[in-house]
PDB file of C-alpha atoms and ligand atoms in Angstrom:
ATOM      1  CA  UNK A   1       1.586   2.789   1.440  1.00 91.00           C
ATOM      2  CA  UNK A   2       1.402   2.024   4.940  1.00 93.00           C
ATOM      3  CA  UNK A   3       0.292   3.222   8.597  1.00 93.00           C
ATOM      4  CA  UNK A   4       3.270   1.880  10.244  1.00 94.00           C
ATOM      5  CA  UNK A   5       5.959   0.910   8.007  1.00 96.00           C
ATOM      6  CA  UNK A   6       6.285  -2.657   9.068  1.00 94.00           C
ATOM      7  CA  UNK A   7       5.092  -4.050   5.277  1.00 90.00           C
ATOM      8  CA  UNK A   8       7.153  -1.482   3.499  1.00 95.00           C
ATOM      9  CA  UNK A   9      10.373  -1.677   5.974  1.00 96.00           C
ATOM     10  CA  UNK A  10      11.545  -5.536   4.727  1.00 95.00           C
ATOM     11  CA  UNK A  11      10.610  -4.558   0.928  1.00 96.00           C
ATOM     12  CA  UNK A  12      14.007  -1.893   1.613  1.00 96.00           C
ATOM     13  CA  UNK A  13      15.852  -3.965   3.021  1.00 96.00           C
ATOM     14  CA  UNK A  14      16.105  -7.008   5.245  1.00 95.00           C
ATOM     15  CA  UNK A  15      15.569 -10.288   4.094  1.00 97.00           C
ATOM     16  CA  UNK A  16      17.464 -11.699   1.208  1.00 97.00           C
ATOM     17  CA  UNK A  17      13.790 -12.105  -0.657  1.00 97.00           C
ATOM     18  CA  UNK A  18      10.380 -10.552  -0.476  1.00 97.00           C
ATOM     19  CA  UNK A  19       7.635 -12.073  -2.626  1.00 97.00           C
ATOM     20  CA  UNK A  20       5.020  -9.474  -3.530  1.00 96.00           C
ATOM     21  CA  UNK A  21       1.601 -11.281  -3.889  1.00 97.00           C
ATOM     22  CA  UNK A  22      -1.040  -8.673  -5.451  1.00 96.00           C
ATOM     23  CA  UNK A  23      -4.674  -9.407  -7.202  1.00 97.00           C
ATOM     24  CA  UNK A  24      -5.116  -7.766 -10.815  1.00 97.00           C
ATOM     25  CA  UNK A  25      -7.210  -4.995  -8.816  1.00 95.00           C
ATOM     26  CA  UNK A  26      -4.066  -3.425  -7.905  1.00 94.00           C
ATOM     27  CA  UNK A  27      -2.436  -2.761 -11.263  1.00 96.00           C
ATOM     28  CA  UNK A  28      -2.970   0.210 -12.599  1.00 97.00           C
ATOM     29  CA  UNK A  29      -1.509   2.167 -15.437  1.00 98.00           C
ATOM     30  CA  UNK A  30       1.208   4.528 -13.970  1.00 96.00           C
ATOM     31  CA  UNK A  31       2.599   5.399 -10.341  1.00 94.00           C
ATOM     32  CA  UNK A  32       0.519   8.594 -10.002  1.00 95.00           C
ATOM     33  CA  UNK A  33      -2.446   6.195 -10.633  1.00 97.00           C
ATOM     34  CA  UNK A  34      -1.369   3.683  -7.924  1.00 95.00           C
ATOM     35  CA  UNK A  35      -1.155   6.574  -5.258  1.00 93.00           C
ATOM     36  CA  UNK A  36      -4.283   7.828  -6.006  1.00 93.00           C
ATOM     37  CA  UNK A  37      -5.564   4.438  -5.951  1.00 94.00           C
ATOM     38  CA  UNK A  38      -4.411   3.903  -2.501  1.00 92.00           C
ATOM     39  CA  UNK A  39      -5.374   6.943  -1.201  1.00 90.00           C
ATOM     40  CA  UNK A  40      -8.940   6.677  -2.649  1.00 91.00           C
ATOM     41  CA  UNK A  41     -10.058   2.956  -2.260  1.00 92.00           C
ATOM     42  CA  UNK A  42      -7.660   0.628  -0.476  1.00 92.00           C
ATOM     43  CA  UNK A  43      -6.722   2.870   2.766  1.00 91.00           C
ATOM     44  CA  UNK A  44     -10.287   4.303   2.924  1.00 91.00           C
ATOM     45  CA  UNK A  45     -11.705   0.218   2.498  1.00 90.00           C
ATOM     46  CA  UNK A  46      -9.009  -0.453   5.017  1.00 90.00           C
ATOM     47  CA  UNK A  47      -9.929   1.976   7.538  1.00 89.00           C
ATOM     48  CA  UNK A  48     -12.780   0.841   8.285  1.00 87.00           C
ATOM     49  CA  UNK A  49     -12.014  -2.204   9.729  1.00 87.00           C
ATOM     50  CA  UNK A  50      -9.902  -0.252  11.942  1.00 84.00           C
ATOM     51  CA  UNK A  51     -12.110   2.204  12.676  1.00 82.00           C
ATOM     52  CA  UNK A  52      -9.442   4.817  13.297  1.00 85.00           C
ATOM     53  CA  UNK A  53     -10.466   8.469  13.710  1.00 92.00           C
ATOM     54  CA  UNK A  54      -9.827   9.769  10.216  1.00 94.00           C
ATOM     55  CA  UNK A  55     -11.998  11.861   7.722  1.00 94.00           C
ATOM     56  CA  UNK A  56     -12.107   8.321   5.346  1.00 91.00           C
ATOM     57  CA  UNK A  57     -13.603   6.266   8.502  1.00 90.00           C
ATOM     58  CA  UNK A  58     -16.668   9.064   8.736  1.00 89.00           C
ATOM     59  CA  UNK A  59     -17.170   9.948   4.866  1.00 89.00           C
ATOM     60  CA  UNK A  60     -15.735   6.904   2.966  1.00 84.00           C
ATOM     61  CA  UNK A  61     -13.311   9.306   1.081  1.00 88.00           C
ATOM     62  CA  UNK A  62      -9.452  10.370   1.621  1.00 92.00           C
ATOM     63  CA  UNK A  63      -9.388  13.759   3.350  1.00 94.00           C
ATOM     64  CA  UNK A  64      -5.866  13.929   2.981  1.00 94.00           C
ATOM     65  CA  UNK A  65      -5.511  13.703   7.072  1.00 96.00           C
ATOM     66  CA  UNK A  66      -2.170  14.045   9.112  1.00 96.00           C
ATOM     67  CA  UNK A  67      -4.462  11.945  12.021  1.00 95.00           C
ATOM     68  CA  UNK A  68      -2.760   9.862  14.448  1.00 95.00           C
ATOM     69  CA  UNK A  69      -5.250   7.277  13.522  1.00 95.00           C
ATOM     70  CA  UNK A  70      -3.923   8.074   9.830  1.00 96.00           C
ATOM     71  CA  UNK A  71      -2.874   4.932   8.138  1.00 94.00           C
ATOM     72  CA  UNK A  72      -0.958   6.828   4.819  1.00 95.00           C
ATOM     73  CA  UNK A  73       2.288   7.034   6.722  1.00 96.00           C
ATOM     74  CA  UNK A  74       4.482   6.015   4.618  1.00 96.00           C
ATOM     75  CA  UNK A  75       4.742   5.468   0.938  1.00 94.00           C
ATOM     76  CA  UNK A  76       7.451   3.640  -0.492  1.00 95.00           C
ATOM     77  CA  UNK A  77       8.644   3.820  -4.636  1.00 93.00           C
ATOM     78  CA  UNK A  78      11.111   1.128  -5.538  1.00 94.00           C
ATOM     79  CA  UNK A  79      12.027   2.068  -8.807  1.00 93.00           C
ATOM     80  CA  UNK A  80      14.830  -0.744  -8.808  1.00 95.00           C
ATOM     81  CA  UNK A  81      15.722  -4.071  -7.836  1.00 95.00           C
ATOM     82  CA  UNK A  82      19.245  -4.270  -6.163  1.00 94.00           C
ATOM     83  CA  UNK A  83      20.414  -7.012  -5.706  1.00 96.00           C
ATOM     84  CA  UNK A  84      18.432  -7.857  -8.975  1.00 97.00           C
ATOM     85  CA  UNK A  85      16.300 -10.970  -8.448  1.00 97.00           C
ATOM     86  CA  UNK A  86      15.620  -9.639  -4.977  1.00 98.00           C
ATOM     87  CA  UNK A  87      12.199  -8.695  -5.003  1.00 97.00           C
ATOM     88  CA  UNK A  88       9.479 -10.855  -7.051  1.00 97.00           C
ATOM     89  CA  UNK A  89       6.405  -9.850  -7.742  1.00 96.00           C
ATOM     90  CA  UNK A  90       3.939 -12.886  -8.286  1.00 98.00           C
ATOM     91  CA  UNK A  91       0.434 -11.539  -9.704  1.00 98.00           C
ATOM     92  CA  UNK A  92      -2.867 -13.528  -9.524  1.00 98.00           C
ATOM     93  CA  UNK A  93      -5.446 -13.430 -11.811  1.00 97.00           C
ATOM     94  CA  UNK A  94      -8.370 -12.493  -9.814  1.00 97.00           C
ATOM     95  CA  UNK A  95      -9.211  -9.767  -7.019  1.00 96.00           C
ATOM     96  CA  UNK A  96      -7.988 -10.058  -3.912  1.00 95.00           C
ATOM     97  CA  UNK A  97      -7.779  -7.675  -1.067  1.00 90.00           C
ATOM     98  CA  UNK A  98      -8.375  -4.209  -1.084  1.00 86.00           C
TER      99      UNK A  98
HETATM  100  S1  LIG B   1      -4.817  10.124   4.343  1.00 83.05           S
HETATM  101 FE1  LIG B   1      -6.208   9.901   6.118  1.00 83.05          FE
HETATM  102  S2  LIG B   1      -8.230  10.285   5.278  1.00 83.05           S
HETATM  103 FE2  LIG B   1      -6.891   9.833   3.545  1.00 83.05          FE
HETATM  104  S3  LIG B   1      -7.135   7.636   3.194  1.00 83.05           S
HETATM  105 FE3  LIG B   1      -5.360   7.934   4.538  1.00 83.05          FE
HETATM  106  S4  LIG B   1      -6.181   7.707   6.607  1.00 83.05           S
HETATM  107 FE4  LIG B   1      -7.910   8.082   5.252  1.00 83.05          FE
END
């Protein structure tokens, strides 16, 4: 998920690799899960460093905004890897991020 779509633009397509780095905290059990998970504690943690003007940055919870401070833009599913080898995803053992 992203506000702009700069992180989720190369992960299309672009450069001949993208390494995913990602913390344990952001594997979940199923897509649906992940979404919610975004929507519910990464973009509002995020938004408020940005302090955009969206219902998370006031309340601390997704209000499901269309804001142009909104930061849910874009949400990308790659459900394959073409070419294969493309994309690698390299996950460390602790938390990190949001
Ligand atoms: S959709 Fe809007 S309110 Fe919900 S988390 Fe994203 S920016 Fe915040």
């Amino acid at each position: 998920m992203d506000g702009n779509g700069n992180r989720v633009a190369a992960i299309v397509f672009g450069p001949k690799y993208v390494i995913v780095v990602a913390g344990m905290n952001k594997v979940v059990r199923t897509a649906e899960d992940a979404l919610v998970r975004a929507r519910t504690v990464a973009a509002p943690f995020n938004q408020q460093r940005f302090k955009g003007k969206t219902p998370c940055t006031v309340t601390g919870v997704c209000g499901d905004c269309k804001s142009p401070d909104c930061i849910c833009n874009q949400i990308l599913t790659t459900r394959n890897c073409r070419p294969a080898g493309r994309i690698k995803v390299i996950l460390v053992g602790e938390s990190l991020g949001y």
